[in-house]
């Protein structure tokens, strides 16, 4: 089975195969793009893996959140979307062109700075979200027209809730 | 002498634990207060006694002077320590303590009120002959007054809360068109944070260094400074990294700034621990900003280079004891750095909430951790995102930097995002390592990805995804995950506990 | 100069991690070796590379000089650090390193062989004019020879392994009838621990203090001592608590003992870090015991009072660099204590095994932890029970004691028994607190129960038992326990993660 | 429901009653011997309890091992046997007078120093158990006659295995 593992611009085709399982570790043969790697993998805690790639030692944390895998190693954090090779292509087809601005954190909508139909330019403030006692202005990721503002001042929002949709 | 046998700590998180540790080492009992969602927090477990004083919003719990004082009396405390933040700079607390016959571990209400009002403090400094940054001497009454000040001083300017510090209620204004909305935001933040919406304005120095002097003053007229802290690594006026000593000071400048700090403390009739903040420009000129009339977040870097336990000294001073050392006894040994570990995204600095599911903390030579969290702790949106402070000591600055990098790599916090990756990049950045930096540094630090790390991470994600797919196909649910981990299986080798 | 870019650490547990930390801070890569059951151990995860060198029994893995050297060559290491224990005092390792073109981070095989043979070392001391405890100069050939020595010296006597230290192969004999079985046990232990069954005998001083001097000697003839460590808190010749400085030494005695230690190092042509052990009687007379030709378990207490990183100095010396300081640069600051955290019953000191299910580590001001464990780690019978070392620094000894007590109370290790409760009692005992103690102290420390603690503990047991009974009646099994914890239920409030 | 909780010489009769359960904690009314206590209890991790007795704060670890509960608070460790009040009395009746010496740790029996029928006195060595590279002599807890030695030299034993029975 092969997976397409993507983070931002980077994309890897990875096919892990378990070749041996001993009392202390699992041995994998991993085909990554065109090269083959031999790995020993063992779990220290549910999300904490110790990986030996050849003999290089890596501590890796893998946390799943929905379809994203957040992976940390030596203090660097990567967020990957992992898809089965076949599912991948259908998903790509459904992606649309609009920009959906979602709440990056839970918080309180203290002020909305734009209305439906407004023209906005990249970096312009859309609304102010209060979280952890700080007022955070949420900027437009690009220029466009505000199509929808499904929240109101005073609303409490959770991470991922849609705040503004820009065409 | 005021004998202190039991202290109420009017705070939460890492600083509450820091203070309780000092109490425990001095044989003093400590009493925690907590909001109901903090029932499982570490400071409640750390204290000898704990009292719930209200619901989660701090305005109904940690900011309630009346409940703090009542609880101190009810639990038989002799004294109250405010920590930093919350009530630490509210003169109402020392006043209420005085009325109730409790010792307040900090300055008097009078000096606090003087210094807490940033405009009065600036006037005090001018009278004492300490240089200040140009700006308004009174709070702004409205946006028109702000516009007038801008006309006089020119742009950029800084809007600052008169009622408190910690980066809350601060805005930089570079264009006249942004003045109104910045003032509104700053006012709202200042009201929420300090219950005081007053904002004043000063000229914004481009990229100065932010250097502060730690001072201890007892009730017998002894005033000693414990050298400086370099606090220029800031984002949105929130300090991220502090160090001591500063690369920008030599012995001569340290003496001059230390002397200015002592003057400010004496002029404001200040006692207990305090910090005098200065801006230092590239020409070596320094300007008084304000006095932080409390224990600072970053006090540990000073403790590591001087060997002085500042919290214990605070308690001794409050007991009426004279300082056990004079200025000549203070010598600086090595170099110390602090990284603030916040529950925030390391790139966007947006807050992150969740439950700490795993925690592995750094240790070993020269490493000190001040942490408010433990496994199972829930990081909520109600309180400050600062969850821990990682501090290191080294024989010299380069050892301290190498050590901090090593300690950051060891630190594993699962369940939330933290600023650890930012700090790791900072410790490897040319700017920080050279010591040639100013308050513009955070924008300059880059976040390159290490090729081998992204590859290993991608492989790990694929392996775990493959395993989870196998589990799902096998009909097992997410809920049975922990149960599954109890078995030794074929497939990914599992933790067996 | 021998440039070192990659080091093989021929050890495991906390000391392997200590050495790897030093390497990482110096920008040197580290390579771990491990036995198969150590695949999940922390030192394997900590290293940059890791190589399995055999099965669990150390004789087939950690004691295999051939595999260590092969692995160092295969992985491209320049140097090998042995830590303490295992091969640390086996001259075969430095010899094999020399032959293979590897730098050994420690003394030469020749000095190690001289000092490792405790009887030769005693002869060297006599020749250098350092006083020694009376005893045999050669290993005992049989029990008859031991009996003869006892007749000459009188009882009690001490049987000691000629091949190594660390309390292994040591027996005290107070009655002639016990001589034979003690000799058999000591011989068996010495053979197992050092692959050398030789035992020698010396007069047993009743309740001396055990004081050792840390020395650093470079390849350029510079020899500096870093003052003493007090190591009298022992049980069965295993140190439990160490501190620096010792209450029994003043500056004058420190200089004299330091000078004797330097003499021993020079007489044995020793370089790198070493420790000269003395017994100190109540009259202030001291007797040379042996030189530990390696890094000591308790080196951190010396690091905390001097600011010197001994492991880094070892690496610098091995690189051929001269010491960066002279005797005059060494000044002692404050007081440090180390408690050895062993996987043992705190009262009987019998070994305890199991998996670490939860771990909460102490931190805060003045606390340093050197730990080899993490959650999920399995403590097995194959290796030394020392799982971590807790070390504190204080401005004076009484602050250090208070701090140690506070840190011990914070330390939570679940899944095994540890010596933490013993250390807590020690920190509260009159004997330790007064500083007036000798090697008899462990027998004198009492273990009183605190009434309120036993009551709270009994209540907690009853509450949990009641809850478990309810769960069992409800038909849930032990296996679903973690799953159960995911729910918020009526009944005992549960962790929600 | 009442429990008899015993540790060495100490014995408590404890009856815990859950009176209220909120989002953050459980409130218990505990009758202990003759006095009543009010407790707030919350679990931090599966074995780690935070207890407020009145307002006094205690961190308590409770680990069960068979019928024993090992409880740690502020570094003090207690091992309790907890029994339902009624089961308790039947258990007591079955207790006999012999001394059963069990292995205090897993290890290797390297030497047996006594034989069946030997008279031993308190403190006398019965056998040598090797564990963690140390040889440990297991002493007789009291004087008596060796009735049974169910292990042999070279045997590997686990914690709790019977080593010697003395009458």
JSON list of C-alpha atoms in Angstrom, two decimals, chain B residues 46-141:
[
{"chain": "B", "resi": 46, "resn": "UNK", "atom": "CA", "xyz": [1.46, 21.82, 45.23]},
{"chain": "B", "resi": 47, "resn": "UNK", "atom": "CA", "xyz": [0.07, 23.95, 48.02]},
{"chain": "B", "resi": 48, "resn": "UNK", "atom": "CA", "xyz": [-0.43, 22.83, 51.59]},
{"chain": "B", "resi": 49, "resn": "UNK", "atom": "CA", "xyz": [-3.99, 24.13, 51.43]},
{"chain": "B", "resi": 50, "resn": "UNK", "atom": "CA", "xyz": [-6.24, 25.20, 48.59]},
{"chain": "B", "resi": 51, "resn": "UNK", "atom": "CA", "xyz": [-9.38, 27.34, 48.40]},
{"chain": "B", "resi": 52, "resn": "UNK", "atom": "CA", "xyz": [-11.70, 27.81, 45.45]},
{"chain": "B", "resi": 53, "resn": "UNK", "atom": "CA", "xyz": [-12.41, 31.54, 45.01]},
{"chain": "B", "resi": 54, "resn": "UNK", "atom": "CA", "xyz": [-14.68, 31.59, 41.98]},
{"chain": "B", "resi": 55, "resn": "UNK", "atom": "CA", "xyz": [-15.38, 30.55, 38.40]},
{"chain": "B", "resi": 56, "resn": "UNK", "atom": "CA", "xyz": [-12.91, 30.46, 35.50]},
{"chain": "B", "resi": 57, "resn": "UNK", "atom": "CA", "xyz": [-12.95, 34.10, 34.29]},
{"chain": "B", "resi": 58, "resn": "UNK", "atom": "CA", "xyz": [-10.18, 35.82, 36.24]},
{"chain": "B", "resi": 59, "resn": "UNK", "atom": "CA", "xyz": [-12.34, 38.85, 36.89]},
{"chain": "B", "resi": 60, "resn": "UNK", "atom": "CA", "xyz": [-14.52, 36.55, 39.02]},
{"chain": "B", "resi": 61, "resn": "UNK", "atom": "CA", "xyz": [-11.66, 34.68, 40.73]},
{"chain": "B", "resi": 62, "resn": "UNK", "atom": "CA", "xyz": [-7.97, 35.60, 40.51]},
{"chain": "B", "resi": 63, "resn": "UNK", "atom": "CA", "xyz": [-8.74, 39.33, 40.28]},
{"chain": "B", "resi": 64, "resn": "UNK", "atom": "CA", "xyz": [-11.05, 39.37, 43.31]},
{"chain": "B", "resi": 65, "resn": "UNK", "atom": "CA", "xyz": [-9.13, 41.25, 46.00]},
{"chain": "B", "resi": 66, "resn": "UNK", "atom": "CA", "xyz": [-11.94, 40.72, 48.50]},
{"chain": "B", "resi": 67, "resn": "UNK", "atom": "CA", "xyz": [-11.88, 36.94, 48.15]},
{"chain": "B", "resi": 68, "resn": "UNK", "atom": "CA", "xyz": [-8.10, 36.77, 48.26]},
{"chain": "B", "resi": 69, "resn": "UNK", "atom": "CA", "xyz": [-8.00, 38.71, 51.52]},
{"chain": "B", "resi": 70, "resn": "UNK", "atom": "CA", "xyz": [-10.91, 36.81, 53.06]},
{"chain": "B", "resi": 71, "resn": "UNK", "atom": "CA", "xyz": [-9.25, 33.51, 52.19]},
{"chain": "B", "resi": 72, "resn": "UNK", "atom": "CA", "xyz": [-5.94, 34.63, 53.65]},
{"chain": "B", "resi": 73, "resn": "UNK", "atom": "CA", "xyz": [-7.69, 35.47, 56.92]},
{"chain": "B", "resi": 74, "resn": "UNK", "atom": "CA", "xyz": [-9.83, 32.34, 56.93]},
{"chain": "B", "resi": 75, "resn": "UNK", "atom": "CA", "xyz": [-6.81, 30.09, 56.38]},
{"chain": "B", "resi": 76, "resn": "UNK", "atom": "CA", "xyz": [-4.71, 31.84, 59.00]},
{"chain": "B", "resi": 77, "resn": "UNK", "atom": "CA", "xyz": [-2.10, 33.30, 56.65]},
{"chain": "B", "resi": 78, "resn": "UNK", "atom": "CA", "xyz": [0.31, 36.00, 57.77]},
{"chain": "B", "resi": 79, "resn": "UNK", "atom": "CA", "xyz": [1.14, 37.21, 54.28]},
{"chain": "B", "resi": 80, "resn": "UNK", "atom": "CA", "xyz": [0.10, 37.38, 50.62]},
{"chain": "B", "resi": 81, "resn": "UNK", "atom": "CA", "xyz": [2.39, 36.99, 47.58]},
{"chain": "B", "resi": 82, "resn": "UNK", "atom": "CA", "xyz": [0.87, 38.22, 44.31]},
{"chain": "B", "resi": 83, "resn": "UNK", "atom": "CA", "xyz": [3.37, 36.74, 41.80]},
{"chain": "B", "resi": 84, "resn": "UNK", "atom": "CA", "xyz": [3.24, 38.61, 38.48]},
{"chain": "B", "resi": 85, "resn": "UNK", "atom": "CA", "xyz": [0.16, 39.49, 36.43]},
{"chain": "B", "resi": 86, "resn": "UNK", "atom": "CA", "xyz": [-3.36, 39.37, 37.93]},
{"chain": "B", "resi": 87, "resn": "UNK", "atom": "CA", "xyz": [-3.28, 41.56, 41.06]},
{"chain": "B", "resi": 88, "resn": "UNK", "atom": "CA", "xyz": [0.50, 42.00, 41.22]},
{"chain": "B", "resi": 89, "resn": "UNK", "atom": "CA", "xyz": [0.41, 45.66, 40.24]},
{"chain": "B", "resi": 90, "resn": "UNK", "atom": "CA", "xyz": [-2.94, 46.58, 41.72]},
{"chain": "B", "resi": 91, "resn": "UNK", "atom": "CA", "xyz": [-2.36, 48.87, 44.73]},
{"chain": "B", "resi": 92, "resn": "UNK", "atom": "CA", "xyz": [-5.75, 47.76, 46.03]},
{"chain": "B", "resi": 93, "resn": "UNK", "atom": "CA", "xyz": [-4.21, 44.49, 47.17]},
{"chain": "B", "resi": 94, "resn": "UNK", "atom": "CA", "xyz": [-1.44, 45.91, 49.41]},
{"chain": "B", "resi": 95, "resn": "UNK", "atom": "CA", "xyz": [-4.00, 48.39, 50.77]},
{"chain": "B", "resi": 96, "resn": "UNK", "atom": "CA", "xyz": [-6.50, 45.66, 51.58]},
{"chain": "B", "resi": 97, "resn": "UNK", "atom": "CA", "xyz": [-3.72, 43.54, 53.13]},
{"chain": "B", "resi": 98, "resn": "UNK", "atom": "CA", "xyz": [-2.66, 46.44, 55.35]},
{"chain": "B", "resi": 99, "resn": "UNK", "atom": "CA", "xyz": [-6.26, 46.95, 56.48]},
{"chain": "B", "resi": 100, "resn": "UNK", "atom": "CA", "xyz": [-6.63, 43.26, 57.24]},
{"chain": "B", "resi": 101, "resn": "UNK", "atom": "CA", "xyz": [-3.35, 43.04, 59.16]},
{"chain": "B", "resi": 102, "resn": "UNK", "atom": "CA", "xyz": [-1.66, 40.91, 56.50]},
{"chain": "B", "resi": 103, "resn": "UNK", "atom": "CA", "xyz": [1.88, 41.38, 55.23]},
{"chain": "B", "resi": 104, "resn": "UNK", "atom": "CA", "xyz": [1.99, 42.08, 51.50]},
{"chain": "B", "resi": 105, "resn": "UNK", "atom": "CA", "xyz": [5.11, 40.57, 49.93]},
{"chain": "B", "resi": 106, "resn": "UNK", "atom": "CA", "xyz": [5.94, 43.46, 47.62]},
{"chain": "B", "resi": 107, "resn": "UNK", "atom": "CA", "xyz": [6.12, 47.23, 47.66]},
{"chain": "B", "resi": 108, "resn": "UNK", "atom": "CA", "xyz": [3.77, 49.53, 49.54]},
{"chain": "B", "resi": 109, "resn": "UNK", "atom": "CA", "xyz": [0.47, 50.55, 47.93]},
{"chain": "B", "resi": 110, "resn": "UNK", "atom": "CA", "xyz": [1.82, 54.08, 47.65]},
{"chain": "B", "resi": 111, "resn": "UNK", "atom": "CA", "xyz": [4.97, 53.26, 45.64]},
{"chain": "B", "resi": 112, "resn": "UNK", "atom": "CA", "xyz": [3.01, 50.78, 43.58]},
{"chain": "B", "resi": 113, "resn": "UNK", "atom": "CA", "xyz": [0.38, 53.39, 42.72]},
{"chain": "B", "resi": 114, "resn": "UNK", "atom": "CA", "xyz": [3.07, 55.89, 41.82]},
{"chain": "B", "resi": 115, "resn": "UNK", "atom": "CA", "xyz": [4.95, 53.48, 39.58]},
{"chain": "B", "resi": 116, "resn": "UNK", "atom": "CA", "xyz": [1.89, 51.69, 38.26]},
{"chain": "B", "resi": 117, "resn": "UNK", "atom": "CA", "xyz": [0.80, 54.98, 36.80]},
{"chain": "B", "resi": 118, "resn": "UNK", "atom": "CA", "xyz": [3.31, 55.06, 33.97]},
{"chain": "B", "resi": 119, "resn": "UNK", "atom": "CA", "xyz": [2.87, 58.80, 33.42]},
{"chain": "B", "resi": 120, "resn": "UNK", "atom": "CA", "xyz": [3.60, 59.62, 37.09]},
{"chain": "B", "resi": 121, "resn": "UNK", "atom": "CA", "xyz": [6.57, 57.27, 36.99]},
{"chain": "B", "resi": 122, "resn": "UNK", "atom": "CA", "xyz": [7.97, 59.16, 34.02]},
{"chain": "B", "resi": 123, "resn": "UNK", "atom": "CA", "xyz": [7.64, 62.40, 35.98]},
{"chain": "B", "resi": 124, "resn": "UNK", "atom": "CA", "xyz": [9.43, 60.83, 38.97]},
{"chain": "B", "resi": 125, "resn": "UNK", "atom": "CA", "xyz": [12.30, 59.77, 36.69]},
{"chain": "B", "resi": 126, "resn": "UNK", "atom": "CA", "xyz": [12.67, 63.23, 35.21]},
{"chain": "B", "resi": 127, "resn": "UNK", "atom": "CA", "xyz": [12.81, 64.72, 38.72]},
{"chain": "B", "resi": 128, "resn": "UNK", "atom": "CA", "xyz": [15.42, 62.16, 39.80]},
{"chain": "B", "resi": 129, "resn": "UNK", "atom": "CA", "xyz": [17.56, 63.07, 36.78]},
{"chain": "B", "resi": 130, "resn": "UNK", "atom": "CA", "xyz": [17.06, 59.83, 34.87]},
{"chain": "B", "resi": 131, "resn": "UNK", "atom": "CA", "xyz": [16.66, 60.18, 31.08]},
{"chain": "B", "resi": 132, "resn": "UNK", "atom": "CA", "xyz": [13.27, 59.18, 29.59]},
{"chain": "B", "resi": 133, "resn": "UNK", "atom": "CA", "xyz": [11.79, 58.59, 26.13]},
{"chain": "B", "resi": 134, "resn": "UNK", "atom": "CA", "xyz": [9.79, 61.64, 24.89]},
{"chain": "B", "resi": 135, "resn": "UNK", "atom": "CA", "xyz": [6.01, 61.29, 25.17]},
{"chain": "B", "resi": 136, "resn": "UNK", "atom": "CA", "xyz": [2.83, 62.41, 26.97]},
{"chain": "B", "resi": 137, "resn": "UNK", "atom": "CA", "xyz": [2.94, 62.93, 30.71]},
{"chain": "B", "resi": 138, "resn": "UNK", "atom": "CA", "xyz": [-0.80, 62.29, 31.13]},
{"chain": "B", "resi": 139, "resn": "UNK", "atom": "CA", "xyz": [-3.15, 59.56, 29.83]},
{"chain": "B", "resi": 140, "resn": "UNK", "atom": "CA", "xyz": [-4.84, 60.39, 26.54]},
{"chain": "B", "resi": 141, "resn": "UNK", "atom": "CA", "xyz": [-8.38, 61.61, 26.98]}
]
